PDB file of C-alpha atoms in Angstrom:
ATOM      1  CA  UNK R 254     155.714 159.621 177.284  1.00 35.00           C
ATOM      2  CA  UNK R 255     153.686 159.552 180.447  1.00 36.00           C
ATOM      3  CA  UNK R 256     150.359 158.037 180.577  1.00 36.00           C
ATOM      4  CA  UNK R 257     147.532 158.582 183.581  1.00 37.00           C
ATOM      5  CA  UNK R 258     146.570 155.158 185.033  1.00 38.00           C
ATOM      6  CA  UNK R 259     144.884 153.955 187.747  1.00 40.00           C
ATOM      7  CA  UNK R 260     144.857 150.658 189.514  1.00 43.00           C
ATOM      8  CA  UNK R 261     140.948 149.812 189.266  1.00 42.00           C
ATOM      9  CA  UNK R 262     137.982 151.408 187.783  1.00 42.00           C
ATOM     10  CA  UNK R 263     137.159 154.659 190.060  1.00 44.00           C
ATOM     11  CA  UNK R 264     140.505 154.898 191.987  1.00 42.00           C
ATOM     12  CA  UNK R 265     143.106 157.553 191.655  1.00 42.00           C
ATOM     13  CA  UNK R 266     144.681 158.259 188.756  1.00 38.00           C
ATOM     14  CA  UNK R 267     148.056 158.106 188.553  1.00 40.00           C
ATOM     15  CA  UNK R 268     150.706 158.717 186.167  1.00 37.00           C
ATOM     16  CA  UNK R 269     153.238 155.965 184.945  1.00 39.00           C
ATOM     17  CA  UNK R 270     155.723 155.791 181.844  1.00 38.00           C
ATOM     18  CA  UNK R 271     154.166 154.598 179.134  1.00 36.00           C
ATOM     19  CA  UNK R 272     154.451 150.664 177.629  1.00 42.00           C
ATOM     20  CA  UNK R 273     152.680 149.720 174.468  1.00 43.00           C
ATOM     21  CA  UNK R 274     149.789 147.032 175.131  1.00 46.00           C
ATOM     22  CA  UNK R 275     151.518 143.603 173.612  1.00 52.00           C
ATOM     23  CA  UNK R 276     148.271 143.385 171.064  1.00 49.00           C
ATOM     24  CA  UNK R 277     148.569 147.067 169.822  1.00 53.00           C
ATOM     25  CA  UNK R 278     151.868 146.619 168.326  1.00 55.00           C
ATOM     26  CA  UNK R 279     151.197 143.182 166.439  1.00 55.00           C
ATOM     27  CA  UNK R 280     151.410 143.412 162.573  1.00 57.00           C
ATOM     28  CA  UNK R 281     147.877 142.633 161.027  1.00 55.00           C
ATOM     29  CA  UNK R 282     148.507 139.058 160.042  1.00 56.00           C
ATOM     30  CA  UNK R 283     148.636 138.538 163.730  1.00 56.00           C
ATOM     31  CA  UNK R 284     145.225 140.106 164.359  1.00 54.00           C
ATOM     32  CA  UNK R 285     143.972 137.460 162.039  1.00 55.00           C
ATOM     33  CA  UNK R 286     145.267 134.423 164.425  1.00 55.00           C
ATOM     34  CA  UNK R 287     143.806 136.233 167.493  1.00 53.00           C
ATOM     35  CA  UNK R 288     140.630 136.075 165.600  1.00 55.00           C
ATOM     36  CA  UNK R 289     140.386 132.461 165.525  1.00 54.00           C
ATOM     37  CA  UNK R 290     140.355 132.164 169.425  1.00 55.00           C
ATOM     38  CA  UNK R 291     138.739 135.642 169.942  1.00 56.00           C
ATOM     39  CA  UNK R 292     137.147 134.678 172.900  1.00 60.00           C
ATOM     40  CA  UNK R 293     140.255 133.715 175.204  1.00 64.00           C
ATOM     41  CA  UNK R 294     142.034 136.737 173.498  1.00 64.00           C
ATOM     42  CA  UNK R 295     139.682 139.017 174.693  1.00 67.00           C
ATOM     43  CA  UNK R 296     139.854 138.212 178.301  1.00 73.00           C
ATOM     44  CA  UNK R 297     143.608 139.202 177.662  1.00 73.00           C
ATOM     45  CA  UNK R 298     142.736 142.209 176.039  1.00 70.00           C
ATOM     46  CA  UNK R 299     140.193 143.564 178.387  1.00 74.00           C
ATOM     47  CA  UNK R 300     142.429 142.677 181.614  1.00 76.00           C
ATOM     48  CA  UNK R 301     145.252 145.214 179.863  1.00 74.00           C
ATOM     49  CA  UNK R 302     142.333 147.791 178.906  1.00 73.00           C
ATOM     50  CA  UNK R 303     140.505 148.128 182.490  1.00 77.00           C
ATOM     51  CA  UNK R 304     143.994 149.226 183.913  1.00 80.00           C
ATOM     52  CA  UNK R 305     144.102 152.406 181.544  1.00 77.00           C
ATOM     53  CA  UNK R 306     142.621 156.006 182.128  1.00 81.00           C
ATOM     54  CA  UNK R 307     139.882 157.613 179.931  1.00 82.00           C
ATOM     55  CA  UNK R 308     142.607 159.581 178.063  1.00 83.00           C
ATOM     56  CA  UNK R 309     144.917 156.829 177.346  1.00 80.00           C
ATOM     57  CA  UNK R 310     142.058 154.548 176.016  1.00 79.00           C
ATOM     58  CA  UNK R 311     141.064 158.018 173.692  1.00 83.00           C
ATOM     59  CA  UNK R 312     144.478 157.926 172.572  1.00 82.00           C
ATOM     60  CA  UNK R 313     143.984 153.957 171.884  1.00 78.00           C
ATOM     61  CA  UNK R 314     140.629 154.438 170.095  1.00 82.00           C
ATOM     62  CA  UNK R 315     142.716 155.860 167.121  1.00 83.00           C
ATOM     63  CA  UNK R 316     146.072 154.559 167.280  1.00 81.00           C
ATOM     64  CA  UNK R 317     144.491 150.551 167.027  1.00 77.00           C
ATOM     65  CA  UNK R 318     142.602 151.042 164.173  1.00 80.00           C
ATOM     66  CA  UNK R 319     145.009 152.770 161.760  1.00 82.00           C
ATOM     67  CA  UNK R 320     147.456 150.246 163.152  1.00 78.00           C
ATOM     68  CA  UNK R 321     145.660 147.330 162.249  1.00 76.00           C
ATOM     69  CA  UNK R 322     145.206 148.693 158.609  1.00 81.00           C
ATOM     70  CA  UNK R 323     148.586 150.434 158.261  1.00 81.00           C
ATOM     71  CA  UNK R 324     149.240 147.956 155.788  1.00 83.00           C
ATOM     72  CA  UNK R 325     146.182 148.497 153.556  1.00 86.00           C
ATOM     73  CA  UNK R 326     146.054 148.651 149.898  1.00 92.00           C
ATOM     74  CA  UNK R 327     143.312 149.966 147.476  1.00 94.00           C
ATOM     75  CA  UNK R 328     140.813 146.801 146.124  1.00 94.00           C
ATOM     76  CA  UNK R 329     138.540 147.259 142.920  1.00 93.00           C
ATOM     77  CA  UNK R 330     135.481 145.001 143.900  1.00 92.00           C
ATOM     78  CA  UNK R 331     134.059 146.291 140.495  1.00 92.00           C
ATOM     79  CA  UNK R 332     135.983 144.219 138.373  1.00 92.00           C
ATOM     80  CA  UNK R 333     135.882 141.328 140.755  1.00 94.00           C
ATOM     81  CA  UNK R 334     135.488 137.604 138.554  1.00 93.00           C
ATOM     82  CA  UNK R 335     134.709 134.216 139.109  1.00 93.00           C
ATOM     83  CA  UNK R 336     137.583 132.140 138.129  1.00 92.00           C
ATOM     84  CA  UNK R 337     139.070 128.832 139.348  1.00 90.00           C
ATOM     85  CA  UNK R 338     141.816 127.909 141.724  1.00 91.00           C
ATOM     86  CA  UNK R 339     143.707 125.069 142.328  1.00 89.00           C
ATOM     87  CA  UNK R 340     140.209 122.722 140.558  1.00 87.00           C
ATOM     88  CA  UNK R 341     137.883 125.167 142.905  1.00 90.00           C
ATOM     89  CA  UNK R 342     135.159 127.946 142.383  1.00 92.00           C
ATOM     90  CA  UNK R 343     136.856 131.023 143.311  1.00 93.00           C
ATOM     91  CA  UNK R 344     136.164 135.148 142.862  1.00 95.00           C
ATOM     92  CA  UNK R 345     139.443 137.189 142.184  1.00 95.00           C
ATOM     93  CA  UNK R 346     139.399 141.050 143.278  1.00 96.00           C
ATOM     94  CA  UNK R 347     142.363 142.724 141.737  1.00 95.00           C
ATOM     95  CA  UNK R 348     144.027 145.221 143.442  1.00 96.00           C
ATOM     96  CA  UNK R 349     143.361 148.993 141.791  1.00 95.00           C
ATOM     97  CA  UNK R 350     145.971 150.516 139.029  1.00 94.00           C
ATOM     98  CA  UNK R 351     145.990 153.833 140.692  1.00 94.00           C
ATOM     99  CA  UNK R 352     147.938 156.688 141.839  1.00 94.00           C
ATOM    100  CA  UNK R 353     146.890 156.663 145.315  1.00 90.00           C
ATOM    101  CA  UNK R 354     148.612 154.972 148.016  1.00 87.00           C
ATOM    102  CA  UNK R 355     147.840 151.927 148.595  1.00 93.00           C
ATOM    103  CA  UNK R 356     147.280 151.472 144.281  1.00 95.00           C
ATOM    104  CA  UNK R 357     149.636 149.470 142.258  1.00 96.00           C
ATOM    105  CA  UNK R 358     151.022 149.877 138.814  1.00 95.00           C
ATOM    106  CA  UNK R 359     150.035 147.938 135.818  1.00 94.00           C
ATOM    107  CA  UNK R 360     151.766 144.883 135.017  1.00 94.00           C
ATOM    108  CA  UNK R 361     153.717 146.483 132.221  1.00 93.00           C
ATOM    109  CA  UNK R 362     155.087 149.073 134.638  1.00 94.00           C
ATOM    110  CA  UNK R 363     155.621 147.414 137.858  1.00 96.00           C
ATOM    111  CA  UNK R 364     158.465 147.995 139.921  1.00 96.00           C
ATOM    112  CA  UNK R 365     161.873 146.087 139.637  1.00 97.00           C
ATOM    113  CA  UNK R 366     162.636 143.704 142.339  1.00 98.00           C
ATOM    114  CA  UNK R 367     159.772 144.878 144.761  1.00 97.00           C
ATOM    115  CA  UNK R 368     157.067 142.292 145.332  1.00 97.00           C
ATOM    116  CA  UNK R 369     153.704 143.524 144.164  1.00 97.00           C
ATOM    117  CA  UNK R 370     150.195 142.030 145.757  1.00 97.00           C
ATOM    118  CA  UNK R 371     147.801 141.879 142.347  1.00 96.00           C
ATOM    119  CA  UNK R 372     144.913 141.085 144.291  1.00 96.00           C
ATOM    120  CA  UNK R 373     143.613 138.102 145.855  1.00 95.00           C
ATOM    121  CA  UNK R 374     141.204 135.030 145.772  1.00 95.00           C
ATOM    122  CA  UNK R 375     138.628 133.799 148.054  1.00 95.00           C
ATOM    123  CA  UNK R 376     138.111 130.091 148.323  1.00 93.00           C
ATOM    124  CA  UNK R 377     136.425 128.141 150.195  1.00 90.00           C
ATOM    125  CA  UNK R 378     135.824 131.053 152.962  1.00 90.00           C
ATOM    126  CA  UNK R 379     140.060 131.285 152.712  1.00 92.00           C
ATOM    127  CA  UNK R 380     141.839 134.732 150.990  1.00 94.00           C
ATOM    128  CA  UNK R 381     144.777 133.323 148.718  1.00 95.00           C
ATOM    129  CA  UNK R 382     147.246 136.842 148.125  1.00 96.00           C
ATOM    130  CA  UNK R 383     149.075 136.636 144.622  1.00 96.00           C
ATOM    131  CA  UNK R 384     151.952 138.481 144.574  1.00 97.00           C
ATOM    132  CA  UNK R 385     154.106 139.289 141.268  1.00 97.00           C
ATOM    133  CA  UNK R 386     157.659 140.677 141.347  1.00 98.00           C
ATOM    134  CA  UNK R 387     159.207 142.066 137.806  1.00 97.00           C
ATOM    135  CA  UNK R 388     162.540 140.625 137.830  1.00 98.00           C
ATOM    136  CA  UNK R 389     163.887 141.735 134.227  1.00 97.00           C
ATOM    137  CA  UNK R 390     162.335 143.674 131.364  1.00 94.00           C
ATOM    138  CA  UNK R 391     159.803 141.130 130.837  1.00 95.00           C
ATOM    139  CA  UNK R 392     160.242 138.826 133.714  1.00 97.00           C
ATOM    140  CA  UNK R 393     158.106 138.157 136.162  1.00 97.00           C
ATOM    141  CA  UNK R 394     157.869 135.923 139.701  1.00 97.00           C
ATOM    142  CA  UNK R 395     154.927 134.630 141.107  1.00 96.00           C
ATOM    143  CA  UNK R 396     153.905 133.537 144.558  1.00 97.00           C
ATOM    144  CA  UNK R 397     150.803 132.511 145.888  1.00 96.00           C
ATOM    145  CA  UNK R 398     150.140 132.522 149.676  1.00 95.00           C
ATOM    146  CA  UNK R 399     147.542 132.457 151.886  1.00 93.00           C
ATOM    147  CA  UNK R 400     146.379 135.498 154.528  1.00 90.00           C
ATOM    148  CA  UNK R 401     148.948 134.014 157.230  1.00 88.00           C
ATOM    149  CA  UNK R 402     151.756 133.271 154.676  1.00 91.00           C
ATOM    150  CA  UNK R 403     151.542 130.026 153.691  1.00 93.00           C
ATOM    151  CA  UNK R 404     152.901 130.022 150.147  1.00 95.00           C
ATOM    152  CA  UNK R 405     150.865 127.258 147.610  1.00 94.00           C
ATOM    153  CA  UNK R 406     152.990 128.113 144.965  1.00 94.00           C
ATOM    154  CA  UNK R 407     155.631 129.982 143.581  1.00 96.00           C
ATOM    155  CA  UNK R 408     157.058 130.155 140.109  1.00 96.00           C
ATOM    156  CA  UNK R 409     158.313 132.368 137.213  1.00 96.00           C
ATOM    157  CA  UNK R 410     157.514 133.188 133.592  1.00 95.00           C
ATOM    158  CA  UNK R 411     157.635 136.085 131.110  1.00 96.00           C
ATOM    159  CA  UNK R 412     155.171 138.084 129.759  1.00 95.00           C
ATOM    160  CA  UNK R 413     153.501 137.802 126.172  1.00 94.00           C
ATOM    161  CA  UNK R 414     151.317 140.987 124.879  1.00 92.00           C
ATOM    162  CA  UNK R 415     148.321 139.163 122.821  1.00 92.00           C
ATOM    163  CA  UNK R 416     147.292 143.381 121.213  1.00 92.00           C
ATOM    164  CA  UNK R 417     149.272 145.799 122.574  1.00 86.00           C
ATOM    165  CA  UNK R 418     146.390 147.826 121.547  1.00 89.00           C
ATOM    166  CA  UNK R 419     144.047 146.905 124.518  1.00 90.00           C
ATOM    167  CA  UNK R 420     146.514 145.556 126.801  1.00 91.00           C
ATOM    168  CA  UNK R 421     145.608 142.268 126.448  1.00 92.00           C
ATOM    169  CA  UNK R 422     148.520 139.876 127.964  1.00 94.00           C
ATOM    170  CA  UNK R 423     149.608 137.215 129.656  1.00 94.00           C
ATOM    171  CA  UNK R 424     152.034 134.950 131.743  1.00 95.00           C
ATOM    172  CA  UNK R 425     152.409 131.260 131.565  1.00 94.00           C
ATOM    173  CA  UNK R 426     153.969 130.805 135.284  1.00 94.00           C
ATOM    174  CA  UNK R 427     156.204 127.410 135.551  1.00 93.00           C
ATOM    175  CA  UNK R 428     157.159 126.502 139.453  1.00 93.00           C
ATOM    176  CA  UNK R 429     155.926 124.051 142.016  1.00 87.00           C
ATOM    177  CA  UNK R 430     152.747 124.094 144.026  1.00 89.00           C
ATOM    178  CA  UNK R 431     153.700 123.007 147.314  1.00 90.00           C
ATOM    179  CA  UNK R 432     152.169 120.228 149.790  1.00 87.00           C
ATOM    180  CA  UNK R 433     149.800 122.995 151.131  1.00 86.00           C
ATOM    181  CA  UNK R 434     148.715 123.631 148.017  1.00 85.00           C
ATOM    182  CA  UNK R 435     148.244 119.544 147.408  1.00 80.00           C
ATOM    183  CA  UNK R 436     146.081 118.917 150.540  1.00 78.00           C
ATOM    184  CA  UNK R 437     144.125 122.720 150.033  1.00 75.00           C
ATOM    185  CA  UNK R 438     143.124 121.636 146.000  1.00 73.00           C
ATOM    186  CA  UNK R 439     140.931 119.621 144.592  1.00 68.00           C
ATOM    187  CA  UNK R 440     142.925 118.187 141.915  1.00 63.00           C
ATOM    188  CA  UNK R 441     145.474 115.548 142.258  1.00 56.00           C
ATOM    189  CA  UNK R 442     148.357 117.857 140.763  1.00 59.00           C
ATOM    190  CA  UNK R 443     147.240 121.553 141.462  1.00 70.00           C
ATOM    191  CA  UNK R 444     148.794 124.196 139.352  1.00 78.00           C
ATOM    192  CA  UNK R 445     147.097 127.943 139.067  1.00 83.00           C
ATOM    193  CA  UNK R 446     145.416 129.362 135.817  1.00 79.00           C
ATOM    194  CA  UNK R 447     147.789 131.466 133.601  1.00 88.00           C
ATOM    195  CA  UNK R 448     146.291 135.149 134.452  1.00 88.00           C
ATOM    196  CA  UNK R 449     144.988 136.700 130.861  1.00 89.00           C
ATOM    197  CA  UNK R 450     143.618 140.356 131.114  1.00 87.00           C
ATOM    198  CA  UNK R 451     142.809 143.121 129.295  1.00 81.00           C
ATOM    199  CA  UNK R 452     143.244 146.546 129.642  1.00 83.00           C
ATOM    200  CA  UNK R 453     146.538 146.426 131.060  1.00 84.00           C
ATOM    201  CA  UNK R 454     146.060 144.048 134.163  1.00 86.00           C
ATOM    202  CA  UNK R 455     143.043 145.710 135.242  1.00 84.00           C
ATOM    203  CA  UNK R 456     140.432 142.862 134.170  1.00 84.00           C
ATOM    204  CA  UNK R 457     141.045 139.248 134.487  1.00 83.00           C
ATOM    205  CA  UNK R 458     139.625 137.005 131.903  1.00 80.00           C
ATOM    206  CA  UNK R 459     141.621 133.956 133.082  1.00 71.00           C
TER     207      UNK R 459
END
């Protein structure tokens, strides 16, 4: 569609066809590494934005935003923990059982074949996303990655109910933590905790 324009600030508008900005269409992970050199980014980014009209940046005042979290998923900071990863203090926020989007199901009822982000850590000022994917009836993979995709480790176990009764479970994971994983712990041979929760994956007590 056609988008008013002008060539500086205060001259005539004109109207050209319209071509995304290269930084509006970039998936979120990618706003994360233009974050670490924000400043020379932002030269890049304001050089685009002075060419566009009132109206276009209007248009661009809503469309970046829900862009950036298109991807966003529902977090229950209430039932954050401090736990341990990989030998180092660490709080885990789950991500909320819930029938919203952006909720997930409980362990016992996840999805087949369709990786499903748990929640995440934060260490040492890094987020760490742990992903599960049900791969049989009571089969599950694991894979632990950091906010850019850097996996620290991936493995596989299958799920033991402790008391049905409170959904108290676990799964004892067995894979390989990676180099990553070897130069980012503070142990000689990292592996992760084996997650234990009650009521159905909602609270970790592992």
């Amino acid at each position: 569609m056609p988008f008013p324009t002008r060539d500086a600030p205060g001259a005539e508008i004109r109207t050209a066809p319209w071509q995304p900005i290269s930084w509006i269409a970039l998936p979120p992970a990618g706003w994360s590494k233009i974050l670490t050199s924000f400043e020379h980014e932002l030269e890049k980014v304001m050089a685009e934005v002075h060419t566009l009209s009132d109206a276009a940046i209007q248009q661009l005042s809503r469309e970046v935003p829900r862009s950036l979290f298109r991807d966003a998923v529902l977090f229950g900071i209430e039932q954050a923990v401090n736990v341990s990863l990989f030998g180092k203090p660490a709080v885990w926020i789950p991500r909320a059982v819930s029938d919203d989007p952006g909720g997930r199901e409980t362990v016992y009822e996840l999805p087949m074949n369709e990786p499903t982000l748990m929640g995440f850590y934060v260490v040492d000022n890094q987020i760490i996303k742990d992903t599960f994917t049900r791969t049989a009836e009571r089969s599950y993979s694991r894979e632990l990655a950091t906010q850019l995709g850097e996996v620290l480790f991936a493995g596989s176990g299958e799920i033991e109910e402790i008391d049905r009764r409170i959904g108290y479970g676990k799964i004892e994971f067995r894979g390989e933590s990676t180099s990553a994983a070897q130069s980012f712990a503070s142990t000689a041979h990292p592996s992760p905790p084996t997650p234990v929760w009650v009521l159905w994956s909602c609270i970790k007590v592992n």
